[in-house]
Structure formats: structure tokens, C-alpha cells
mmCIF file of C-alpha atoms in Angstrom:
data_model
loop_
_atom_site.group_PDB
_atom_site.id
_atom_site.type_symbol
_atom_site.label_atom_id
_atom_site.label_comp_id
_atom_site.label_asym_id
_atom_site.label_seq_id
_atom_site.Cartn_x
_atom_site.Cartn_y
_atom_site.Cartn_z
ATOM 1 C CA UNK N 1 92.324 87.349 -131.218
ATOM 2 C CA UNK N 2 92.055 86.044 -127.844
ATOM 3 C CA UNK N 3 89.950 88.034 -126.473
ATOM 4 C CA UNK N 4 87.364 87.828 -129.675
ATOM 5 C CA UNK N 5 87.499 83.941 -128.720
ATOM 6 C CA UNK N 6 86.754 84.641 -125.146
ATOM 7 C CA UNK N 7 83.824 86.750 -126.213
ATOM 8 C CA UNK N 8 82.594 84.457 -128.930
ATOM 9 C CA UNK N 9 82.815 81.796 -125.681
ATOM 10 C CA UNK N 10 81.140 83.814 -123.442
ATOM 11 C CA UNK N 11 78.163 84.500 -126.153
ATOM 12 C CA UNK N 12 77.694 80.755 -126.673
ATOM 13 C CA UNK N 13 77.492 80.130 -122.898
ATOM 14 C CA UNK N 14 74.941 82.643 -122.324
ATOM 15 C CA UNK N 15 72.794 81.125 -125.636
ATOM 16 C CA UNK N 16 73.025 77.707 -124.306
ATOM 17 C CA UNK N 17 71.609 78.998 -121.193
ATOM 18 C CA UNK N 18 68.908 81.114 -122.454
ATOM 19 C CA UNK N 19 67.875 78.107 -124.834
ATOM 20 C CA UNK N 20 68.324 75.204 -122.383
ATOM 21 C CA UNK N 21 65.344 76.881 -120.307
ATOM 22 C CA UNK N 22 63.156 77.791 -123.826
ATOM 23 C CA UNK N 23 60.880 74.883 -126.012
ATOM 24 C CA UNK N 24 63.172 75.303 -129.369
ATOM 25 C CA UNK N 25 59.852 73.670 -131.144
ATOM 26 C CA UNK N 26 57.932 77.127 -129.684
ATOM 27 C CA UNK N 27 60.243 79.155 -130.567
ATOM 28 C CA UNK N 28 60.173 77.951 -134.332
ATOM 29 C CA UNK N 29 56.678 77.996 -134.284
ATOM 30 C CA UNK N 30 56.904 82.056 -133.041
ATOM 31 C CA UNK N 31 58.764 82.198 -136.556
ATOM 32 C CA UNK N 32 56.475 80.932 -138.712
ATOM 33 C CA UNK N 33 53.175 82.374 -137.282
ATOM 34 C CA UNK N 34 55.287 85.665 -138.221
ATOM 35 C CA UNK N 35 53.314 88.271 -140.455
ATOM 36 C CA UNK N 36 55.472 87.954 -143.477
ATOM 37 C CA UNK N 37 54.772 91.784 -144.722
ATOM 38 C CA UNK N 38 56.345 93.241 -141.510
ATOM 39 C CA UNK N 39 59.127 90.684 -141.290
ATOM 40 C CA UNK N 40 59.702 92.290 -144.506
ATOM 41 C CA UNK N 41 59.543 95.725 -143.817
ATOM 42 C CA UNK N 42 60.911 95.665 -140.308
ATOM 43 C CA UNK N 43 64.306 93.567 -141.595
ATOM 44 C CA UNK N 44 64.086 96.065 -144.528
ATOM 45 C CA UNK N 45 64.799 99.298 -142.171
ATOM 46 C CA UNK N 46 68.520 98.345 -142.717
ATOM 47 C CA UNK N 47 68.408 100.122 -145.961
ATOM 48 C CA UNK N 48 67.281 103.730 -144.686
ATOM 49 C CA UNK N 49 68.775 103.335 -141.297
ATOM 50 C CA UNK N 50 72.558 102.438 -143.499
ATOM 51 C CA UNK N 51 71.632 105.509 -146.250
ATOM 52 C CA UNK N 52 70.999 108.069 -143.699
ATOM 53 C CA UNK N 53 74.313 106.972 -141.566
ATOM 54 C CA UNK N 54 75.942 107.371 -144.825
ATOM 55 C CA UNK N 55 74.180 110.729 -145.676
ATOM 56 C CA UNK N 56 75.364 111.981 -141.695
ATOM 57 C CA UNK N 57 79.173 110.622 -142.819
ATOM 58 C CA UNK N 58 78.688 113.317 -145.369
ATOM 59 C CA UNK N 59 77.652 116.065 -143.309
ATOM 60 C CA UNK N 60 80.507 115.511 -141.047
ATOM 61 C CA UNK N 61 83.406 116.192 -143.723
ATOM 62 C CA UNK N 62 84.781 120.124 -144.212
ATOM 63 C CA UNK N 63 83.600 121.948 -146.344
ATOM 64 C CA UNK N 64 86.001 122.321 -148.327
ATOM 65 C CA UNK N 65 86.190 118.247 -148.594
ATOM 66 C CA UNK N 66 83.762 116.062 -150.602
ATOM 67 C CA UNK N 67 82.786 112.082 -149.803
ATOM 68 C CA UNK N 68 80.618 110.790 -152.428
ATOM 69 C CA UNK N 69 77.344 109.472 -151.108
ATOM 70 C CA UNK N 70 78.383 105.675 -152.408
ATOM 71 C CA UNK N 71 81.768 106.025 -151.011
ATOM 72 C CA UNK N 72 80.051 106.942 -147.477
ATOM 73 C CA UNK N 73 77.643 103.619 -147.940
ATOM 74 C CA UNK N 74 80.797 102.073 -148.724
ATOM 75 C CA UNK N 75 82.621 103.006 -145.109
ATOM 76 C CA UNK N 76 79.569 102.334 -143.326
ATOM 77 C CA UNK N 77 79.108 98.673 -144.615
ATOM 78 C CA UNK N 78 83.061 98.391 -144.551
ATOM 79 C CA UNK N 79 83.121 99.148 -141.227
ATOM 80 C CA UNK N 80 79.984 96.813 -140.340
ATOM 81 C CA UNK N 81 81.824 94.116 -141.335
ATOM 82 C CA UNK N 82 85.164 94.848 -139.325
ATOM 83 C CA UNK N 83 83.508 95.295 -136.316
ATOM 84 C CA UNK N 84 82.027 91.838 -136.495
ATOM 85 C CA UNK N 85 85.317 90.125 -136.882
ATOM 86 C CA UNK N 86 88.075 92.711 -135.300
ATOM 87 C CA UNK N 87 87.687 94.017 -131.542
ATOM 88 C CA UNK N 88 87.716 97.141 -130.583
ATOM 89 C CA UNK N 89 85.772 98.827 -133.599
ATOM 90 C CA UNK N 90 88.599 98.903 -135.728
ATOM 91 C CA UNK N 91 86.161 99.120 -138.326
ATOM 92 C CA UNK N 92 85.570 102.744 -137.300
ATOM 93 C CA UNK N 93 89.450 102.828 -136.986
ATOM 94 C CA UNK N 94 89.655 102.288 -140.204
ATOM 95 C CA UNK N 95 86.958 104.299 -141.570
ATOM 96 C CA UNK N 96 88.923 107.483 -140.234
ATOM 97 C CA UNK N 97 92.033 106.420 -142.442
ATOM 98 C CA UNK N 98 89.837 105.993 -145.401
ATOM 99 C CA UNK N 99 88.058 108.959 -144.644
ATOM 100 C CA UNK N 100 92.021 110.875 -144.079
ATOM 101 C CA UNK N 101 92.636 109.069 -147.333
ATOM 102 C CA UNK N 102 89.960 110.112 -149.473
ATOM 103 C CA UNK N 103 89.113 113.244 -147.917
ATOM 104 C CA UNK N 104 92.422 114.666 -147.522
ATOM 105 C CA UNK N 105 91.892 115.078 -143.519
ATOM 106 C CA UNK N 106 94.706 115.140 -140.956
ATOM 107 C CA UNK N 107 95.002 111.578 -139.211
ATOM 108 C CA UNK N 108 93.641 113.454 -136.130
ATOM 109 C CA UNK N 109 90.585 115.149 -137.624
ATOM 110 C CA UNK N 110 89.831 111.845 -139.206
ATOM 111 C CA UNK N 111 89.796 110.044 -135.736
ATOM 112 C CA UNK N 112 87.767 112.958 -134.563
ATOM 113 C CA UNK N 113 85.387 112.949 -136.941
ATOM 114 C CA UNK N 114 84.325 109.243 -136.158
ATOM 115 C CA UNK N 115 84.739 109.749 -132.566
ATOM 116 C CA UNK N 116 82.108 112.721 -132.628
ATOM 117 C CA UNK N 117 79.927 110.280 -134.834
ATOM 118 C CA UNK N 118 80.218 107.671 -132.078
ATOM 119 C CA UNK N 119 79.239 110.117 -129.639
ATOM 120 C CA UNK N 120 76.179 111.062 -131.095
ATOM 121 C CA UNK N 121 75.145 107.851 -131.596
ATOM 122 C CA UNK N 122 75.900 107.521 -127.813
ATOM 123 C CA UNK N 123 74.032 110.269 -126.552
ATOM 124 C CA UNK N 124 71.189 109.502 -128.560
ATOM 125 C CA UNK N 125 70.651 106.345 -127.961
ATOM 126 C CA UNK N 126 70.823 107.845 -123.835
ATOM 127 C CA UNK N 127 68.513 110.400 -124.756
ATOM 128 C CA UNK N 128 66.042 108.645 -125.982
ATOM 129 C CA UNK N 129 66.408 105.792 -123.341
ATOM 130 C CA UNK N 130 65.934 108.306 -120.405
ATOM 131 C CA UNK N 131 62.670 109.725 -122.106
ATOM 132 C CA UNK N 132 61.132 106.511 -122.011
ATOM 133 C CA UNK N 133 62.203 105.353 -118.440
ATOM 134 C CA UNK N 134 60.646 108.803 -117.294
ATOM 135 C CA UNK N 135 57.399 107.880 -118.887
ATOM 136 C CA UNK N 136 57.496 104.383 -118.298
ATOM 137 C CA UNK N 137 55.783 102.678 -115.268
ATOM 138 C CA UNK N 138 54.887 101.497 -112.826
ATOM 139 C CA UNK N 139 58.304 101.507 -112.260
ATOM 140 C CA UNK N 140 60.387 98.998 -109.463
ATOM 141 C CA UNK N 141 63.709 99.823 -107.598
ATOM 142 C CA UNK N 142 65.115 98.163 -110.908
ATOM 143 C CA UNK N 143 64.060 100.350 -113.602
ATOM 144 C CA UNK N 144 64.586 103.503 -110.923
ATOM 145 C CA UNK N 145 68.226 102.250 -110.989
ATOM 146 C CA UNK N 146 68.064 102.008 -114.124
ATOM 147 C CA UNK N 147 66.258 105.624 -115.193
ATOM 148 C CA UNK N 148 68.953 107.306 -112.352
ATOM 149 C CA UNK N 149 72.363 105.160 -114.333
ATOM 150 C CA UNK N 150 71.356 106.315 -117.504
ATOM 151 C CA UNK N 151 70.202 109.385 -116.771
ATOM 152 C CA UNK N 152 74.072 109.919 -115.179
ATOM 153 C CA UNK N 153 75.097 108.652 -118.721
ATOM 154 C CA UNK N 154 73.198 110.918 -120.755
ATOM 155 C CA UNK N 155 74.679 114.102 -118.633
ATOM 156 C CA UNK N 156 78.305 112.768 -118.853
ATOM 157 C CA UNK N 157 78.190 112.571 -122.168
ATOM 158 C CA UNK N 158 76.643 116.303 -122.891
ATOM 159 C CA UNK N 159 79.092 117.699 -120.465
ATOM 160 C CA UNK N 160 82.335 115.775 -122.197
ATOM 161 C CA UNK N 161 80.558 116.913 -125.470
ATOM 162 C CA UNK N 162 79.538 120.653 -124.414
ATOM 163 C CA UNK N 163 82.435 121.792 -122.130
ATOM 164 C CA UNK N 164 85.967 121.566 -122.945
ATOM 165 C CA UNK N 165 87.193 122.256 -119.349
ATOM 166 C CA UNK N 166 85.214 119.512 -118.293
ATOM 167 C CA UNK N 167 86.122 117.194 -120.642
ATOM 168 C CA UNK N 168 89.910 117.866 -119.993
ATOM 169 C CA UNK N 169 89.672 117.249 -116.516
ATOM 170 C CA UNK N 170 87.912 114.021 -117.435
ATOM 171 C CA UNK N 171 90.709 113.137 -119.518
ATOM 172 C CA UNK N 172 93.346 114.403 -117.196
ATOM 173 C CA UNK N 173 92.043 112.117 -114.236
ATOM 174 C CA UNK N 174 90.902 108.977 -116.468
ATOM 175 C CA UNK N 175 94.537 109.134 -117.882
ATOM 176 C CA UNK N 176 96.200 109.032 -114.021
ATOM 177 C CA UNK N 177 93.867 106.153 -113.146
ATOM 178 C CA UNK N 178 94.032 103.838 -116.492
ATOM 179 C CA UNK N 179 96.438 100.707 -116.331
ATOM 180 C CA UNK N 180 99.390 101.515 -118.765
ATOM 181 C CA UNK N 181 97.887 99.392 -122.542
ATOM 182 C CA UNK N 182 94.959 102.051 -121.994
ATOM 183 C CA UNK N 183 96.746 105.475 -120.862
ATOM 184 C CA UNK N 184 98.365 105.709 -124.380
ATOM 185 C CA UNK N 185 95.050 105.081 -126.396
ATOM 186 C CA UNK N 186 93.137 107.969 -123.872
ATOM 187 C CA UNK N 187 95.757 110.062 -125.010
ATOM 188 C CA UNK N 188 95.340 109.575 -128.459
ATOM 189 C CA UNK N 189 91.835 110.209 -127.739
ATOM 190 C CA UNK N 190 91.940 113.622 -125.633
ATOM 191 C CA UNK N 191 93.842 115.071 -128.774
ATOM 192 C CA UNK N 192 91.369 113.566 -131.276
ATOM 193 C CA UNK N 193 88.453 114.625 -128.432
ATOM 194 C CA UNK N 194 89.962 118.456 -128.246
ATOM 195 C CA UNK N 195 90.605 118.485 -131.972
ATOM 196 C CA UNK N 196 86.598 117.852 -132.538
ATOM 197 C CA UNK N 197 85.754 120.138 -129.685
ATOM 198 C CA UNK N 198 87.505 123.260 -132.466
ATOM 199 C CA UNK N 199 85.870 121.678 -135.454
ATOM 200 C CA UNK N 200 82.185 121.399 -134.264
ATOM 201 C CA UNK N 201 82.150 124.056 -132.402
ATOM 202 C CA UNK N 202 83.035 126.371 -134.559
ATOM 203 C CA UNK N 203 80.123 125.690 -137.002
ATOM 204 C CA UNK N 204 77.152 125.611 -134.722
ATOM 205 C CA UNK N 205 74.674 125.015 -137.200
ATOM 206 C CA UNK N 206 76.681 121.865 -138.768
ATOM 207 C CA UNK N 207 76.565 120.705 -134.895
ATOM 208 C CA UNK N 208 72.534 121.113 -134.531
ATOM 209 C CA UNK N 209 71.940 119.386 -137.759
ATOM 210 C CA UNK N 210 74.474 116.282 -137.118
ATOM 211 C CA UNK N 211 72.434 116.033 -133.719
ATOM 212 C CA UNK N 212 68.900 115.817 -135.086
ATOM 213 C CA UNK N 213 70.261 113.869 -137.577
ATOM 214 C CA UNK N 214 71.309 111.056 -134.913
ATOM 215 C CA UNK N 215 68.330 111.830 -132.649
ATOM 216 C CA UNK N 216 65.929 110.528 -135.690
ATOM 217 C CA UNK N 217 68.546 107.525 -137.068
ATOM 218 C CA UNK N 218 68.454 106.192 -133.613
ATOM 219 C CA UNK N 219 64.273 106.576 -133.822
ATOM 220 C CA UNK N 220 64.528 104.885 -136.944
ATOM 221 C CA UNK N 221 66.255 101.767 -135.229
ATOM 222 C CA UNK N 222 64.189 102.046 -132.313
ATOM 223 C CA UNK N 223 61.155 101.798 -134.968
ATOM 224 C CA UNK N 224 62.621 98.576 -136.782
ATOM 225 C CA UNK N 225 62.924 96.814 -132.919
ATOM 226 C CA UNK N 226 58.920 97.632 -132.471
ATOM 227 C CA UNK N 227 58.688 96.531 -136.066
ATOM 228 C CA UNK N 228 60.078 93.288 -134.860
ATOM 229 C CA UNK N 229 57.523 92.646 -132.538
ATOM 230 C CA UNK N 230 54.996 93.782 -134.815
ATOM 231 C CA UNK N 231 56.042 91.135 -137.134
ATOM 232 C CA UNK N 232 55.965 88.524 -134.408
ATOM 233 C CA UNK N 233 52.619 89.807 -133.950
ATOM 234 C CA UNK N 234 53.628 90.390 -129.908
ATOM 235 C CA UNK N 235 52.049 93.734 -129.203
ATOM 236 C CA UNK N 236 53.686 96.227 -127.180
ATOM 237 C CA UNK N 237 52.613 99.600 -127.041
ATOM 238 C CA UNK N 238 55.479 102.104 -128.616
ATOM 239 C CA UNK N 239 56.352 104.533 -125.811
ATOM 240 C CA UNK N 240 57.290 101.246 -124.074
ATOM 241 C CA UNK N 241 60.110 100.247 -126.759
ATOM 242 C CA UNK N 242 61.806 103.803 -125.997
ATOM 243 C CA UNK N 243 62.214 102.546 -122.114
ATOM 244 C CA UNK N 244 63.037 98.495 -122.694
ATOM 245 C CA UNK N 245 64.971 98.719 -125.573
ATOM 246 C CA UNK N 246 68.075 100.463 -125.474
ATOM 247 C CA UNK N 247 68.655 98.964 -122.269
ATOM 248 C CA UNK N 248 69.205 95.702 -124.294
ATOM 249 C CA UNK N 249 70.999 97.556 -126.877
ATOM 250 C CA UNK N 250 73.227 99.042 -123.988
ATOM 251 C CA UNK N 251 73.393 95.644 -122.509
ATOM 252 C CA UNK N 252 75.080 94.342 -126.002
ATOM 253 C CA UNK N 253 77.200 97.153 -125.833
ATOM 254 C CA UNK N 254 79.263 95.783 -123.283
ATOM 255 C CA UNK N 255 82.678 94.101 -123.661
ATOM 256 C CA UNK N 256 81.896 90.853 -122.750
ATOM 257 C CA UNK N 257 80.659 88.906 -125.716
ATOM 258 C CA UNK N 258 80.768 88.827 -129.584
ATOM 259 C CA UNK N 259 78.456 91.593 -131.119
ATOM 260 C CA UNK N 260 76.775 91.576 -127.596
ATOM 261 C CA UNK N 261 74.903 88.113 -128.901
ATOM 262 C CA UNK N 262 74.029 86.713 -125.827
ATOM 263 C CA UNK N 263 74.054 89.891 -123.190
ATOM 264 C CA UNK N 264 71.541 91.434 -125.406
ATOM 265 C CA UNK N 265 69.252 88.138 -125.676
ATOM 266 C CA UNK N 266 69.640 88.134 -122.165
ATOM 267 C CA UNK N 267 67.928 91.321 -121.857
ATOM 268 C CA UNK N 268 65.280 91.235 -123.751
ATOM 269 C CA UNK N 269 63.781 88.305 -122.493
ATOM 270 C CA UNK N 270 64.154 89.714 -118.750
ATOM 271 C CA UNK N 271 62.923 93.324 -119.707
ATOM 272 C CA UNK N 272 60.216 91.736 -121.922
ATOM 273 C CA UNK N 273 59.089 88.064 -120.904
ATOM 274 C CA UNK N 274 60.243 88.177 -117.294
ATOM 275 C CA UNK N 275 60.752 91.679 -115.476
ATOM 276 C CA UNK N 276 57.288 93.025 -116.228
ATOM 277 C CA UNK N 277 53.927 92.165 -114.382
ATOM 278 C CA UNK N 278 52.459 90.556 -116.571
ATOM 279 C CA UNK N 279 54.772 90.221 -119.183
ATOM 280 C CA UNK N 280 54.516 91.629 -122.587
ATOM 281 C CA UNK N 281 54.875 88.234 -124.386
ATOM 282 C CA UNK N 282 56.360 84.832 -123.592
ATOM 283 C CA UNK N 283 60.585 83.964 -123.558
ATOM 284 C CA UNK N 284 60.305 81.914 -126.838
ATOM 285 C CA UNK N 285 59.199 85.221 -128.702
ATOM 286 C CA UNK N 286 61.797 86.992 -126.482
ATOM 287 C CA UNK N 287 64.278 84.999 -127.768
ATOM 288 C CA UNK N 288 62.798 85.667 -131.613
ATOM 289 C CA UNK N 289 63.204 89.132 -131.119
ATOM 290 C CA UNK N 290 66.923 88.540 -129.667
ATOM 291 C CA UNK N 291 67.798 87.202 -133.182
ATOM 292 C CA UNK N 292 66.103 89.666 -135.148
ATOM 293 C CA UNK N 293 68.130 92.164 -133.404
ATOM 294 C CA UNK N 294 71.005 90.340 -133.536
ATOM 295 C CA UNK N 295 70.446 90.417 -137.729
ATOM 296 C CA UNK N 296 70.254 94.334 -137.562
ATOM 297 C CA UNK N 297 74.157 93.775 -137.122
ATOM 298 C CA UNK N 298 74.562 90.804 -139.538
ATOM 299 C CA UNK N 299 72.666 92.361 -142.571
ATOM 300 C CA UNK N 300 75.008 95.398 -143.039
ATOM 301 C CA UNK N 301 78.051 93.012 -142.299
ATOM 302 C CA UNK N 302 76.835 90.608 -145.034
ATOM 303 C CA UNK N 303 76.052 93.362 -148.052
ATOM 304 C CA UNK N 304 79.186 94.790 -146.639
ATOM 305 C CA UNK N 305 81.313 91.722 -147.515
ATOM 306 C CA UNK N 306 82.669 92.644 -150.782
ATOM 307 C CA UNK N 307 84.419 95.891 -149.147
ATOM 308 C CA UNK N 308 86.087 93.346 -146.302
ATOM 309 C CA UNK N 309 89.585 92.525 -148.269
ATOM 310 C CA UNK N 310 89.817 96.880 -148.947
ATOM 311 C CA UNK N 311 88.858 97.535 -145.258
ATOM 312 C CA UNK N 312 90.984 95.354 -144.038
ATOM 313 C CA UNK N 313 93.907 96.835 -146.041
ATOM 314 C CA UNK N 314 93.012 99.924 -144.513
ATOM 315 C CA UNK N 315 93.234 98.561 -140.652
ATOM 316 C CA UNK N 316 96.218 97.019 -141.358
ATOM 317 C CA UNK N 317 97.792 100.138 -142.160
ATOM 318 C CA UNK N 318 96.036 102.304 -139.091
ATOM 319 C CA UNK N 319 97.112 99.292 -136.452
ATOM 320 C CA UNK N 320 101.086 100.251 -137.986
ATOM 321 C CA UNK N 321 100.673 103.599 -137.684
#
């Protein structure tokens, strides 16, 4: 709980410093010269974005398992809401002992299933990231950096995914070099990680449709961000949103604040309203689009609210196991 303070601190700081330096009367104003049809629509992507995670959640179980399509919305929001109020996702933590519970999976396969999810959502994101750095420009030492890092990322990730000799001598190493509170959980997650490796694997066509399946769900929320800006009638052209945005969304991803609020503010208005020559569209509408995005994580927590006392039950019961 400490550390969620810390973060929640650390997300407040960074606000107060992206606001102190932005007219609050502007930024209002950004809101309500808004196009109320895409506001709509673009805040409205939740729903198919949340049915086809659920539908993927589906596709992941054995076949000789079932997961009703509402139970599967009912995970997803669960674990939306968990991860806004418990660190390190146990939301997804516990959406492998529900999904061990209902679908009457080993402990391990459960863990593996949502760690293979997590991983495609991942190397998605990546994948889509490095094709629009490569077609982005002009581009500084920054964004080269940047192209080069994630590019790195992207190949990682396919290699930990794709080889199992690779990924054990990843594992092997990281253990050697963690600090002692992490060596036990990078266990726990080589056997989980080799247990998926066998599942997967041994169904290629259940692989290649789980992939395409995350390719286009991480279009679709790469869509509602453009949609955003649409709505704040700041025009940027599309290819651009694949470069700029998921290096905010991999900005938020890192363990320094609360739902990345703040670090992911942060880079939008320096990748939008700052970093570019000219920029795309001023820091007050930067900001706007900094709490639209933040809402893309807010929404599902909120419909996801009357699952919270259940998922909480079930994270309970994974943090004594």
C-alpha cells in the first residue's frame, strides 16, 4: 500500500507541474469547443475494445474448457478495476484463479494463460509502435533513440515468445541477477512462461489467430486515441498516432505513478505540443487528450465496479496461495 501511495504522490506532482505551466480557463474551453458526436463515439470504443478482449479470453481456454462470453466481460472489467486500486496487476492475478476456478485449469496454466495474453498485448502494442517510428519523420536523435529502444523491445519479446532456449537463458540469467523479493516471483514465472511455451505451441493455428486478434484490439485503441483528437477537433494525420502514441502509452506503463496518470500526460504534451516542429496542437489540448486517455482506464474500472467485492475475494485467495 505504500508504494500505491508513493505512486499516487508521484502522479499528483507531475499534474501539478504539467498544469502550473497550462491556462486551466484554455484548457476548459478545449472541452467545450469539443465535437460532441466524436466525444461520443471515441469514449464509446470502450465497449468493442472490452467485448473483443473478452471474446480473445475465450479463445485462449482448452478446448476441452468453456468460459461463457459474459463471464469473460466479467474478468476483464473485474480485473480493470483491481488494477486501479492493487499494484502489481493483481487484477490479472486474479483473473487466472477465476479462470483455474471456473475453467477447471491447473494454477499454472491459468497464470500462463494471462501471461501469454499480456504478452500479446505487449508485442503488439511494440509492433505497431515500431511501424510508425519507421514511417514517421523527419525524425531527430530523439525519436531515432526511440525507433532503435523499441525496436530492441519488439525483438525481445518475439524471441522470449518464439524460442524456448532463448527464453530459458533469459530466465536463467534474470533469476542470478534479481534482488531476492523478485527471484522467487521470476521463478514462478519461467514455469508459468515454459508451461505456455507447450500449450501455444502446440496448436499453431490457435497461436496465429490470438495474434491477429491482439494486433487489431491494439488498432482499435490506437483508433479511439486519434478519435480523441478528432473530437477535440486537433487534426493529426493517422500514420502519425501509430509513431506518438504508444510511446505515451509505454511511458504510463512504467512503475512510477498511479495508472501512469501523470508519466503519460507528460508525454503527450512533449510528443504532441512540444517535441514536433511545429507542433501538432497547443499543451492545453495536450493535456485534454491526457485525460481522455486517462478515462480509457477509468471507464472499464467504473462499469467494472459491481464485480470489485468478488474480485477481490479472488486476490485474496491467490496472494495466500
Amino acid at each position: 500500500m505504500n508504494k500505491r501511495l508513493i505512486s499516487i504522490a508521484v502522479s499528483v506532482a507531475i499534474l501539478l507541474i504539467i498544469y502550473s505551466k497550462i491556462d486551466i480557463q484554455h484548457l476548459l474551453e478545449v472541452f467545450q469547443k469539443s465535437d460532441p458526436l466524436w466525444m461520443t463515439v471515441s469514449l464509446g470504443m470502450v465497449i468493442p475494445i472490452t467485448l473483443f478482449t473478452s471474446w480473445r479470453l475465450q479463445q485462449l481456454m482448452p478446448k476441452d474448457t468453456h468460459l461463457d462470453f459474459i463471464e469473460a466481460n466479467r474478468l476483464i472489467l473485474g480485473a480493470s478495476v483491481l488494477n486501479m486500486v492493487l499494484p502489481s496487476k493483481m487484477g490479472d492475478i486474479a483473473k487466472a484463479y477465476f479462470m483455474k476456478d471456473r475453467g477447471h485449469l491447473s494454477g499454472s496454466l491459468a497464470l500462463s494463460l494471462v501471461i501469454f495474453e499480456k504478452a500479446c498485448d505487449m508485442l503488439s502494442l511494440l509492433l505497431w509502435c515500431v511501424f510508425g517510428l519507421f514511417i514517421y519523420s523527419p525524425k531527430d536523435s530523439f525519436f531515432w533513440v526511440m525507433t532503435l529502444a523499441v525496436a530492441a523491445g519488439l525483438i525481445l519479446g518475439l524471441l522470449l515468445l518464439g524460442s524456448r532456449q532463448f527464453a530459458a537463458v533469459f530466465f536463467v540469467n534474470a533469476i542470478k541477477i534479481a534482488p531476492k523479493k523478485i527471484k522467487k516471483k521470476l521463478s514462478s514465472a519461467q514455469t508459468a512462461w515454459e508451461e505456455m511455451h507447450s500449450y501455444f505451441w502446440s496448436d499453431r493455428q490457435q497461436l496465429l489467430k490470438i495474434s491477429l486478434t491482439s494486433i487489431f484490439i491494439w488498432f482499435l485503441h490506437l483508433l479511439q486515441i486519434w478519435l480523441f483528437m478528432v473530437a477535440l477537433r486537433a487534426w493529426v494525420p493517422f500514420w502519425v498516432n501509430f509513431a506518438l502514441s504508444p510511446l505515451a502509452i509505454l511511458a504510463g506503463l512504467l512503475p512510477l505513478t498511479f495508472a501512469g496518470v501523470g508519466t503519460r500526460d507528460g508525454a503527450l504534451v512533449f510528443l504532441y505540443a512540444i517535441s514536433p516542429s511545429p507542433p501538432y496542437f497547443g499543451e492545453a489540448t495536450a493535456a485534454a487528450l491526457g485525460l481522455l486517455c486517462t478515462s480509457r482506464y477509468f471507464l472499464p474500472a467504473i462499469i467494472g465496479l459491481p464485480f470489485l467485492s468478488q474480485m477481490m475475494g479472488a486476490a485474496k485467495k491467490m496472494r495466500n496461495q
